[in-house]
Amino acid sequence: MKKLMIAISSLALAAPLLMSTPAMAQTAQQSKMTTCNKDAGEKKGDERKAFMKDCLSSKPAAAPKNAQQNKMTTCNKEAGDKKGDERKAFMSTCLKKDK
């Protein structure tokens, strides 16, 4: 019985420490809220509400395509209706070109 009480006490003391780790990391929404609050600055009332609503509902900008992605898109368009080995050979040479 004594061992059971010690185990329960230990678990009760360790539980808040185990549960606090994920709570420490900010979620994407929390990060967005922090950023929007900074950007809102000294706005008050309805102006602040409107700004925060717009800021929090906006989607992040799409990441720009890198050179390889642009090259792949261009080569895919140029490949057109080629199939099989012909397409594979074309894509290989096209992607190796310096543009």
PDB file of C-alpha atoms in Angstrom:
ATOM      1  CA  MET A   1       0.000   0.000   0.000  1.00  0.00           C
ATOM      2  CA  LYS A   2       2.893   2.316   0.845  1.00  0.00           C
ATOM      3  CA  LYS A   3       4.473   1.699  -2.577  1.00  0.00           C
ATOM      4  CA  LEU A   4       1.169   2.513  -4.308  1.00  0.00           C
ATOM      5  CA  MET A   5       0.887   5.837  -2.444  1.00  0.00           C
ATOM      6  CA  ILE A   6       4.491   6.717  -3.362  1.00  0.00           C
ATOM      7  CA  ALA A   7       3.825   5.905  -7.026  1.00  0.00           C
ATOM      8  CA  ILE A   8       0.638   8.007  -7.081  1.00  0.00           C
ATOM      9  CA  SER A   9       2.384  10.910  -5.356  1.00  0.00           C
ATOM     10  CA  SER A  10       5.295  10.754  -7.782  1.00  0.00           C
ATOM     11  CA  LEU A  11       2.953  10.720 -10.756  1.00  0.00           C
ATOM     12  CA  ALA A  12       0.965  13.638  -9.363  1.00  0.00           C
ATOM     13  CA  LEU A  13       4.139  15.678  -8.963  1.00  0.00           C
ATOM     14  CA  ALA A  14       5.556  14.742 -12.394  1.00  0.00           C
ATOM     15  CA  ALA A  15       2.333  15.198 -14.383  1.00  0.00           C
ATOM     16  CA  PRO A  16       2.516  19.021 -14.657  1.00  0.00           C
ATOM     17  CA  LEU A  17       6.111  18.810 -15.854  1.00  0.00           C
ATOM     18  CA  LEU A  18       5.265  16.226 -18.501  1.00  0.00           C
ATOM     19  CA  MET A  19       2.253  18.154 -19.712  1.00  0.00           C
ATOM     20  CA  SER A  20       3.958  21.563 -19.874  1.00  0.00           C
ATOM     21  CA  THR A  21       6.462  20.668 -22.595  1.00  0.00           C
ATOM     22  CA  PRO A  22       4.037  20.832 -25.567  1.00  0.00           C
ATOM     23  CA  ALA A  23       2.362  23.879 -24.066  1.00  0.00           C
ATOM     24  CA  MET A  24       5.650  25.760 -24.175  1.00  0.00           C
ATOM     25  CA  ALA A  25       5.940  25.596 -27.963  1.00  0.00           C
ATOM     26  CA  GLN A  26       3.824  28.128 -29.833  1.00  0.00           C
ATOM     27  CA  THR A  27       1.416  26.857 -32.429  1.00  0.00           C
ATOM     28  CA  ALA A  28       1.165  28.498 -35.842  1.00  0.00           C
ATOM     29  CA  GLN A  29      -2.025  30.286 -34.751  1.00  0.00           C
ATOM     30  CA  GLN A  30      -0.338  31.645 -31.626  1.00  0.00           C
ATOM     31  CA  SER A  31       2.596  32.896 -33.693  1.00  0.00           C
ATOM     32  CA  LYS A  32       0.195  34.552 -36.106  1.00  0.00           C
ATOM     33  CA  MET A  33      -1.655  36.188 -33.195  1.00  0.00           C
ATOM     34  CA  THR A  34       1.622  37.554 -31.807  1.00  0.00           C
ATOM     35  CA  THR A  35       2.609  38.971 -35.184  1.00  0.00           C
ATOM     36  CA  CYS A  36      -0.806  40.522 -35.806  1.00  0.00           C
ATOM     37  CA  ASN A  37      -0.815  42.096 -32.325  1.00  0.00           C
ATOM     38  CA  LYS A  38       2.553  43.717 -33.035  1.00  0.00           C
ATOM     39  CA  ASP A  39       1.358  44.940 -36.427  1.00  0.00           C
ATOM     40  CA  ALA A  40      -1.866  46.353 -34.950  1.00  0.00           C
ATOM     41  CA  GLY A  41       0.163  48.806 -32.924  1.00  0.00           C
ATOM     42  CA  GLU A  42      -1.932  51.554 -31.344  1.00  0.00           C
ATOM     43  CA  LYS A  43      -5.194  50.813 -33.192  1.00  0.00           C
ATOM     44  CA  LYS A  44      -8.282  50.866 -30.950  1.00  0.00           C
ATOM     45  CA  GLY A  45     -11.892  49.683 -31.047  1.00  0.00           C
ATOM     46  CA  ASP A  46     -13.534  48.737 -34.330  1.00  0.00           C
ATOM     47  CA  GLU A  47     -10.449  49.642 -36.353  1.00  0.00           C
ATOM     48  CA  ARG A  48      -8.369  47.147 -34.326  1.00  0.00           C
ATOM     49  CA  LYS A  49     -11.066  44.449 -34.551  1.00  0.00           C
ATOM     50  CA  ALA A  50     -11.256  44.824 -38.324  1.00  0.00           C
ATOM     51  CA  PHE A  51      -7.465  44.774 -38.665  1.00  0.00           C
ATOM     52  CA  MET A  52      -7.076  41.690 -36.436  1.00  0.00           C
ATOM     53  CA  LYS A  53      -9.849  39.820 -38.265  1.00  0.00           C
ATOM     54  CA  ASP A  54      -8.219  40.511 -41.617  1.00  0.00           C
ATOM     55  CA  CYS A  55      -4.715  39.751 -40.353  1.00  0.00           C
ATOM     56  CA  LEU A  56      -5.641  36.466 -38.654  1.00  0.00           C
ATOM     57  CA  SER A  57      -7.740  35.204 -41.554  1.00  0.00           C
ATOM     58  CA  SER A  58      -5.144  35.926 -44.239  1.00  0.00           C
ATOM     59  CA  LYS A  59      -3.207  32.997 -45.636  1.00  0.00           C
ATOM     60  CA  PRO A  60       0.605  33.058 -45.663  1.00  0.00           C
ATOM     61  CA  ALA A  61       2.154  33.938 -48.990  1.00  0.00           C
ATOM     62  CA  ALA A  62       3.055  30.979 -51.152  1.00  0.00           C
ATOM     63  CA  ALA A  63       6.731  30.172 -51.091  1.00  0.00           C
ATOM     64  CA  PRO A  64       8.498  31.244 -54.259  1.00  0.00           C
ATOM     65  CA  LYS A  65       9.508  28.450 -56.593  1.00  0.00           C
ATOM     66  CA  ASN A  66      13.185  27.653 -56.688  1.00  0.00           C
ATOM     67  CA  ALA A  67      15.183  27.327 -59.899  1.00  0.00           C
ATOM     68  CA  GLN A  68      14.763  23.542 -60.085  1.00  0.00           C
ATOM     69  CA  GLN A  69      10.971  23.800 -59.777  1.00  0.00           C
ATOM     70  CA  ASN A  70      10.873  26.455 -62.510  1.00  0.00           C
ATOM     71  CA  LYS A  71      13.059  24.292 -64.753  1.00  0.00           C
ATOM     72  CA  MET A  72      10.807  21.261 -64.128  1.00  0.00           C
ATOM     73  CA  THR A  73       7.677  23.270 -65.009  1.00  0.00           C
ATOM     74  CA  THR A  74       9.252  24.553 -68.221  1.00  0.00           C
ATOM     75  CA  CYS A  75      10.516  21.127 -69.284  1.00  0.00           C
ATOM     76  CA  ASN A  76       7.130  19.514 -68.569  1.00  0.00           C
ATOM     77  CA  LYS A  77       5.450  22.040 -70.853  1.00  0.00           C
ATOM     78  CA  GLU A  78       8.027  21.490 -73.573  1.00  0.00           C
ATOM     79  CA  ALA A  79       7.728  17.688 -73.290  1.00  0.00           C
ATOM     80  CA  GLY A  80       4.118  17.921 -74.391  1.00  0.00           C
ATOM     81  CA  ASP A  81       2.662  14.547 -75.410  1.00  0.00           C
ATOM     82  CA  LYS A  82       5.904  12.564 -75.343  1.00  0.00           C
ATOM     83  CA  LYS A  83       5.583   9.209 -73.570  1.00  0.00           C
ATOM     84  CA  GLY A  84       7.828   6.536 -72.080  1.00  0.00           C
ATOM     85  CA  ASP A  85      11.525   6.442 -72.925  1.00  0.00           C
ATOM     86  CA  GLU A  86      11.236   9.370 -75.320  1.00  0.00           C
ATOM     87  CA  ARG A  87       9.846  11.594 -72.533  1.00  0.00           C
ATOM     88  CA  LYS A  88      12.396  10.311 -70.002  1.00  0.00           C
ATOM     89  CA  ALA A  89      15.299  11.098 -72.371  1.00  0.00           C
ATOM     90  CA  PHE A  90      13.867  14.522 -73.218  1.00  0.00           C
ATOM     91  CA  MET A  91      13.332  15.437 -69.551  1.00  0.00           C
ATOM     92  CA  SER A  92      16.839  14.290 -68.645  1.00  0.00           C
ATOM     93  CA  THR A  93      18.503  16.483 -71.250  1.00  0.00           C
ATOM     94  CA  CYS A  94      16.140  19.391 -70.658  1.00  0.00           C
ATOM     95  CA  LEU A  95      16.737  19.431 -66.897  1.00  0.00           C
ATOM     96  CA  LYS A  96      20.513  19.251 -67.362  1.00  0.00           C
ATOM     97  CA  LYS A  97      20.557  22.352 -69.615  1.00  0.00           C
ATOM     98  CA  ASP A  98      21.769  25.629 -68.141  1.00  0.00           C
ATOM     99  CA  LYS A  99      19.135  28.231 -68.741  1.00  0.00           C
TER     100      LYS A  99
END
